[in-house]
Amino acid sequence: AQSVTQPDIHITVSEGASLELRCNYSYGATPYLFWYVQSPGQGLQLLLKYFSGDTLVQGIKGFEAEFKRSQSSFNLRKPSVHWSDAAEYFCAVGAYNTDKLIFGTGTRLQVFP
Amino acid sequence: DVKVTQSSRYLVKRTGEKVFLECVQDMDHENMFWYRQDPGLGLRLIYFSYDVKMKEKGDIPEGYSVSREKKERFSLILESASTNQTSMYLCASSSGTANTEAFFGQGTRLTVV
């Protein structure tokens, strides 16, 4: 069965530091992969997505993610974190042959000044 | 600007009450979803609709039902609310093209007392 694992429940970084949030998936074929962000009290907003092609994808707010098939990973990165990036981040994979998304359990990012 | 609107941001209901959560999208999307979000568990799919009057159970449908009489509206119904249904409920929609991004509402935080 398809699944998504986000191994880090909570990450704390200083403003200006680099960031990497981990995501591993279990999927039998080429996956459709997504990263969403949820600010406090809000719904989810799409940061970026990977369907095919270039394995390094650029998203909004200066985020990027790299698809690595050999590691079954789709890690999210940002070179310099801003205080406004504090939020919860969810990785998701498109379920096979349906339009449903399977979400990871999320990583809460805290940013210190 | 695309929009998914949930009728209430906060609701407080009593145990045993019948509860309706409403969601409307203005993007003419075929697919609509109801998720439940709990700390440490991420987003879990309750029900999914891929067309008017069509529905499919998600991972945790027990205690819930749904209604989709019009394309733009998807309702989640708690037939007899219980305290373990206290949670954040998120509605989402996506087009019928496989694995396009889902757009989310701002969520309804339901408390059952």
mmCIF file of C-alpha atoms in Angstrom:
data_model
loop_
_atom_site.group_PDB
_atom_site.id
_atom_site.type_symbol
_atom_site.label_atom_id
_atom_site.label_comp_id
_atom_site.label_asym_id
_atom_site.label_seq_id
_atom_site.Cartn_x
_atom_site.Cartn_y
_atom_site.Cartn_z
ATOM 1 C CA ALA A 1 0.000 0.000 0.000
ATOM 2 C CA GLN A 2 1.084 3.519 -0.667
ATOM 3 C CA SER A 3 2.324 5.512 2.299
ATOM 4 C CA VAL A 4 4.256 8.636 3.184
ATOM 5 C CA THR A 5 6.656 9.016 6.104
ATOM 6 C CA GLN A 6 7.846 12.279 7.548
ATOM 7 C CA PRO A 7 10.352 11.197 10.178
ATOM 8 C CA ASP A 8 10.708 14.574 11.871
ATOM 9 C CA ILE A 9 7.741 15.648 13.979
ATOM 10 C CA HIS A 10 9.229 18.977 15.029
ATOM 11 C CA ILE A 11 12.205 20.967 13.735
ATOM 12 C CA THR A 12 13.628 24.185 15.129
ATOM 13 C CA VAL A 13 15.951 26.435 13.132
ATOM 14 C CA SER A 14 17.326 29.923 13.453
ATOM 15 C CA GLU A 15 16.230 32.584 11.030
ATOM 16 C CA GLY A 16 18.617 32.670 8.084
ATOM 17 C CA ALA A 17 19.679 29.049 8.490
ATOM 18 C CA SER A 18 19.127 26.456 5.796
ATOM 19 C CA LEU A 19 16.302 23.953 6.050
ATOM 20 C CA GLU A 20 15.671 20.413 4.896
ATOM 21 C CA LEU A 21 12.448 18.552 5.686
ATOM 22 C CA ARG A 22 12.464 14.852 4.963
ATOM 23 C CA CYS A 23 9.825 12.839 3.163
ATOM 24 C CA ASN A 24 9.932 9.175 2.196
ATOM 25 C CA TYR A 25 7.249 7.429 0.213
ATOM 26 C CA SER A 26 6.239 3.907 -0.565
ATOM 27 C CA TYR A 27 4.855 3.510 -4.067
ATOM 28 C CA GLY A 28 5.049 0.913 -6.812
ATOM 29 C CA ALA A 29 5.282 3.173 -9.822
ATOM 30 C CA THR A 30 6.378 6.712 -10.630
ATOM 31 C CA PRO A 31 4.719 8.771 -7.942
ATOM 32 C CA TYR A 32 3.015 12.124 -8.029
ATOM 33 C CA LEU A 33 4.454 14.020 -5.059
ATOM 34 C CA PHE A 34 3.395 17.194 -3.312
ATOM 35 C CA TRP A 35 4.481 19.461 -0.479
ATOM 36 C CA TYR A 36 1.867 21.555 1.304
ATOM 37 C CA VAL A 37 2.243 24.169 4.028
ATOM 38 C CA GLN A 38 -0.286 24.993 6.734
ATOM 39 C CA SER A 39 0.025 28.235 8.656
ATOM 40 C CA PRO A 40 -1.605 28.328 12.106
ATOM 41 C CA GLY A 41 -5.383 28.218 11.878
ATOM 42 C CA GLN A 42 -5.355 27.968 8.103
ATOM 43 C CA GLY A 43 -5.969 25.408 5.411
ATOM 44 C CA LEU A 44 -3.224 23.836 3.323
ATOM 45 C CA GLN A 45 -1.433 25.670 0.519
ATOM 46 C CA LEU A 46 0.525 23.909 -2.209
ATOM 47 C CA LEU A 47 4.250 24.687 -2.165
ATOM 48 C CA LEU A 48 5.332 22.513 -5.082
ATOM 49 C CA LYS A 49 4.654 19.284 -6.920
ATOM 50 C CA TYR A 50 6.510 16.643 -8.915
ATOM 51 C CA PHE A 51 4.937 14.631 -11.693
ATOM 52 C CA SER A 52 7.808 13.835 -14.049
ATOM 53 C CA GLY A 53 10.871 15.339 -15.722
ATOM 54 C CA ASP A 54 13.475 17.375 -13.878
ATOM 55 C CA THR A 55 13.924 15.858 -10.438
ATOM 56 C CA LEU A 56 14.605 19.231 -8.818
ATOM 57 C CA VAL A 57 11.418 21.252 -8.633
ATOM 58 C CA GLN A 58 11.005 24.849 -7.626
ATOM 59 C CA GLY A 59 8.056 26.080 -5.641
ATOM 60 C CA ILE A 60 6.661 29.197 -4.081
ATOM 61 C CA LYS A 61 8.236 31.146 -1.231
ATOM 62 C CA GLY A 62 11.768 30.084 -2.235
ATOM 63 C CA PHE A 63 11.264 26.377 -1.556
ATOM 64 C CA GLU A 64 12.567 23.536 -3.686
ATOM 65 C CA ALA A 65 12.406 19.754 -3.487
ATOM 66 C CA GLU A 66 14.383 16.955 -5.048
ATOM 67 C CA PHE A 67 12.925 13.639 -6.133
ATOM 68 C CA LYS A 68 15.328 10.744 -5.592
ATOM 69 C CA ARG A 69 13.899 7.491 -6.849
ATOM 70 C CA SER A 70 16.768 5.393 -5.470
ATOM 71 C CA GLN A 71 16.045 6.646 -1.958
ATOM 72 C CA SER A 72 12.256 6.928 -2.324
ATOM 73 C CA SER A 73 12.586 10.459 -1.044
ATOM 74 C CA PHE A 74 11.219 13.894 -1.848
ATOM 75 C CA ASN A 75 12.908 16.246 0.606
ATOM 76 C CA LEU A 76 11.969 19.896 0.856
ATOM 77 C CA ARG A 77 14.699 22.521 1.119
ATOM 78 C CA LYS A 78 15.137 26.229 1.575
ATOM 79 C CA PRO A 79 18.541 27.935 1.684
ATOM 80 C CA SER A 80 17.602 30.665 4.163
ATOM 81 C CA VAL A 81 14.582 30.415 6.432
ATOM 82 C CA HIS A 82 12.443 33.430 7.339
ATOM 83 C CA TRP A 83 10.415 33.771 10.533
ATOM 84 C CA SER A 84 7.251 33.673 8.414
ATOM 85 C CA ASP A 85 8.114 30.110 7.345
ATOM 86 C CA ALA A 86 7.089 28.832 10.774
ATOM 87 C CA ALA A 87 4.225 26.449 9.986
ATOM 88 C CA GLU A 88 3.395 22.793 9.546
ATOM 89 C CA TYR A 89 4.571 21.076 6.392
ATOM 90 C CA PHE A 90 2.941 18.052 4.819
ATOM 91 C CA CYS A 91 4.275 15.739 2.163
ATOM 92 C CA ALA A 92 1.726 13.842 0.069
ATOM 93 C CA VAL A 93 1.661 11.239 -2.677
ATOM 94 C CA GLY A 94 -1.061 10.751 -5.264
ATOM 95 C CA ALA A 95 -2.719 7.386 -4.748
ATOM 96 C CA TYR A 96 -2.440 4.978 -7.646
ATOM 97 C CA ASN A 97 -5.211 5.230 -10.232
ATOM 98 C CA THR A 98 -7.322 7.650 -8.201
ATOM 99 C CA ASP A 99 -7.333 11.343 -7.464
ATOM 100 C CA LYS A 100 -6.857 10.861 -3.752
ATOM 101 C CA LEU A 101 -3.839 12.167 -1.881
ATOM 102 C CA ILE A 102 -2.119 10.266 0.907
ATOM 103 C CA PHE A 103 -0.540 12.567 3.459
ATOM 104 C CA GLY A 104 2.315 12.189 5.870
ATOM 105 C CA THR A 105 1.881 13.092 9.514
ATOM 106 C CA GLY A 106 3.496 16.489 9.065
ATOM 107 C CA THR A 107 6.561 18.336 10.361
ATOM 108 C CA ARG A 108 6.131 21.391 12.527
ATOM 109 C CA LEU A 109 8.764 24.045 11.843
ATOM 110 C CA GLN A 110 9.676 26.564 14.492
ATOM 111 C CA VAL A 111 11.923 29.516 13.589
ATOM 112 C CA PHE A 112 13.916 31.428 16.187
ATOM 113 C CA PRO A 113 15.069 35.016 15.547
ATOM 114 C CA ASP B 1 -8.802 33.585 -7.248
ATOM 115 C CA VAL B 2 -9.772 29.987 -6.616
ATOM 116 C CA LYS B 3 -11.668 29.334 -3.474
ATOM 117 C CA VAL B 4 -12.890 26.532 -1.255
ATOM 118 C CA THR B 5 -15.150 27.868 1.461
ATOM 119 C CA GLN B 6 -16.157 26.059 4.619
ATOM 120 C CA SER B 7 -19.247 27.451 6.260
ATOM 121 C CA SER B 8 -17.895 27.637 9.803
ATOM 122 C CA ARG B 9 -14.430 28.192 11.272
ATOM 123 C CA TYR B 10 -15.449 27.038 14.744
ATOM 124 C CA LEU B 11 -18.324 24.885 15.950
ATOM 125 C CA VAL B 12 -19.295 23.611 19.367
ATOM 126 C CA LYS B 13 -21.881 20.834 19.482
ATOM 127 C CA ARG B 14 -23.304 18.519 22.094
ATOM 128 C CA THR B 15 -22.890 14.772 22.159
ATOM 129 C CA GLY B 16 -25.626 13.090 20.161
ATOM 130 C CA GLU B 17 -26.412 16.080 17.969
ATOM 131 C CA LYS B 18 -26.572 15.772 14.195
ATOM 132 C CA VAL B 19 -23.902 18.027 12.731
ATOM 133 C CA PHE B 20 -23.568 19.370 9.199
ATOM 134 C CA LEU B 21 -20.293 20.727 7.857
ATOM 135 C CA GLU B 22 -20.664 22.513 4.541
ATOM 136 C CA CYS B 23 -18.102 23.111 1.833
ATOM 137 C CA VAL B 24 -18.442 25.046 -1.413
ATOM 138 C CA GLN B 25 -15.921 25.386 -4.250
ATOM 139 C CA ASP B 26 -16.044 27.832 -7.137
ATOM 140 C CA MET B 27 -13.615 26.093 -9.507
ATOM 141 C CA ASP B 28 -16.037 23.670 -11.200
ATOM 142 C CA HIS B 29 -13.962 20.781 -9.835
ATOM 143 C CA GLU B 30 -15.166 17.212 -10.168
ATOM 144 C CA ASN B 31 -13.480 15.921 -7.018
ATOM 145 C CA MET B 32 -14.192 16.947 -3.480
ATOM 146 C CA PHE B 33 -12.757 15.558 -0.247
ATOM 147 C CA TRP B 34 -13.274 15.663 3.485
ATOM 148 C CA TYR B 35 -10.244 15.157 5.696
ATOM 149 C CA ARG B 36 -9.854 15.049 9.416
ATOM 150 C CA GLN B 37 -6.683 16.473 10.962
ATOM 151 C CA ASP B 38 -5.426 15.444 14.392
ATOM 152 C CA PRO B 39 -2.045 16.134 16.018
ATOM 153 C CA GLY B 40 0.482 13.470 15.180
ATOM 154 C CA LEU B 41 -1.849 11.750 12.720
ATOM 155 C CA GLY B 42 -1.693 14.152 9.790
ATOM 156 C CA LEU B 43 -4.663 14.288 7.435
ATOM 157 C CA ARG B 44 -6.895 11.266 7.163
ATOM 158 C CA LEU B 45 -9.437 10.938 4.390
ATOM 159 C CA ILE B 46 -13.017 10.508 5.553
ATOM 160 C CA TYR B 47 -14.919 10.564 2.250
ATOM 161 C CA PHE B 48 -14.274 11.439 -1.347
ATOM 162 C CA SER B 49 -16.680 12.416 -4.129
ATOM 163 C CA TYR B 50 -15.727 12.299 -7.798
ATOM 164 C CA ASP B 51 -19.043 13.479 -9.207
ATOM 165 C CA VAL B 52 -22.465 14.657 -8.176
ATOM 166 C CA LYS B 53 -24.226 12.014 -6.088
ATOM 167 C CA MET B 54 -21.103 9.823 -6.247
ATOM 168 C CA LYS B 55 -19.087 9.080 -3.131
ATOM 169 C CA GLU B 56 -16.389 6.762 -1.932
ATOM 170 C CA LYS B 57 -15.309 5.885 1.576
ATOM 171 C CA GLY B 58 -11.918 7.010 2.705
ATOM 172 C CA ASP B 59 -9.798 5.612 5.506
ATOM 173 C CA ILE B 60 -12.008 6.585 8.453
ATOM 174 C CA PRO B 61 -15.679 6.792 7.324
ATOM 175 C CA GLU B 62 -17.232 5.358 10.498
ATOM 176 C CA GLY B 63 -19.609 7.784 12.161
ATOM 177 C CA TYR B 64 -19.770 10.050 9.110
ATOM 178 C CA SER B 65 -21.806 10.378 5.953
ATOM 179 C CA VAL B 66 -21.672 12.811 3.038
ATOM 180 C CA SER B 67 -23.951 14.442 0.536
ATOM 181 C CA ARG B 68 -23.208 15.915 -2.862
ATOM 182 C CA GLU B 69 -26.376 17.086 -4.569
ATOM 183 C CA LYS B 70 -24.663 19.838 -6.567
ATOM 184 C CA LYS B 71 -21.215 19.902 -8.106
ATOM 185 C CA GLU B 72 -20.000 22.846 -6.072
ATOM 186 C CA ARG B 73 -21.180 21.670 -2.647
ATOM 187 C CA PHE B 74 -20.029 18.771 -0.492
ATOM 188 C CA SER B 75 -21.466 18.244 2.966
ATOM 189 C CA LEU B 76 -20.088 16.148 5.794
ATOM 190 C CA ILE B 77 -22.645 14.821 8.252
ATOM 191 C CA LEU B 78 -22.031 13.529 11.740
ATOM 192 C CA GLU B 79 -25.179 11.530 12.415
ATOM 193 C CA SER B 80 -24.707 11.507 16.187
ATOM 194 C CA ALA B 81 -21.726 13.519 17.302
ATOM 195 C CA SER B 82 -19.367 12.005 19.839
ATOM 196 C CA THR B 83 -16.484 13.506 21.783
ATOM 197 C CA ASN B 84 -13.954 11.499 19.780
ATOM 198 C CA GLN B 85 -15.052 13.431 16.708
ATOM 199 C CA THR B 86 -13.635 16.619 18.176
ATOM 200 C CA SER B 87 -11.121 17.602 15.515
ATOM 201 C CA MET B 88 -10.160 19.926 12.667
ATOM 202 C CA TYR B 89 -12.052 19.128 9.464
ATOM 203 C CA LEU B 90 -10.642 20.161 6.112
ATOM 204 C CA CYS B 91 -12.480 20.211 2.815
ATOM 205 C CA ALA B 92 -10.608 20.110 -0.496
ATOM 206 C CA SER B 93 -11.351 19.972 -4.203
ATOM 207 C CA SER B 94 -9.439 19.045 -7.333
ATOM 208 C CA SER B 95 -10.137 18.749 -11.034
ATOM 209 C CA GLY B 96 -10.879 15.393 -12.633
ATOM 210 C CA THR B 97 -7.434 15.203 -14.223
ATOM 211 C CA ALA B 98 -5.433 12.570 -12.399
ATOM 212 C CA ASN B 99 -3.355 13.778 -9.498
ATOM 213 C CA THR B 100 -3.656 17.502 -9.974
ATOM 214 C CA GLU B 101 -3.258 19.547 -6.857
ATOM 215 C CA ALA B 102 -5.987 19.770 -4.283
ATOM 216 C CA PHE B 103 -7.206 23.160 -3.045
ATOM 217 C CA PHE B 104 -8.147 23.377 0.608
ATOM 218 C CA GLY B 105 -10.609 25.343 2.656
ATOM 219 C CA GLN B 106 -9.549 27.029 5.886
ATOM 220 C CA GLY B 107 -10.902 24.270 8.055
ATOM 221 C CA THR B 108 -13.615 23.868 10.659
ATOM 222 C CA ARG B 109 -12.552 23.213 14.211
ATOM 223 C CA LEU B 110 -15.317 21.148 15.744
ATOM 224 C CA THR B 111 -15.598 20.594 19.472
ATOM 225 C CA VAL B 112 -18.089 18.040 20.751
ATOM 226 C CA VAL B 113 -18.931 18.422 24.428
#
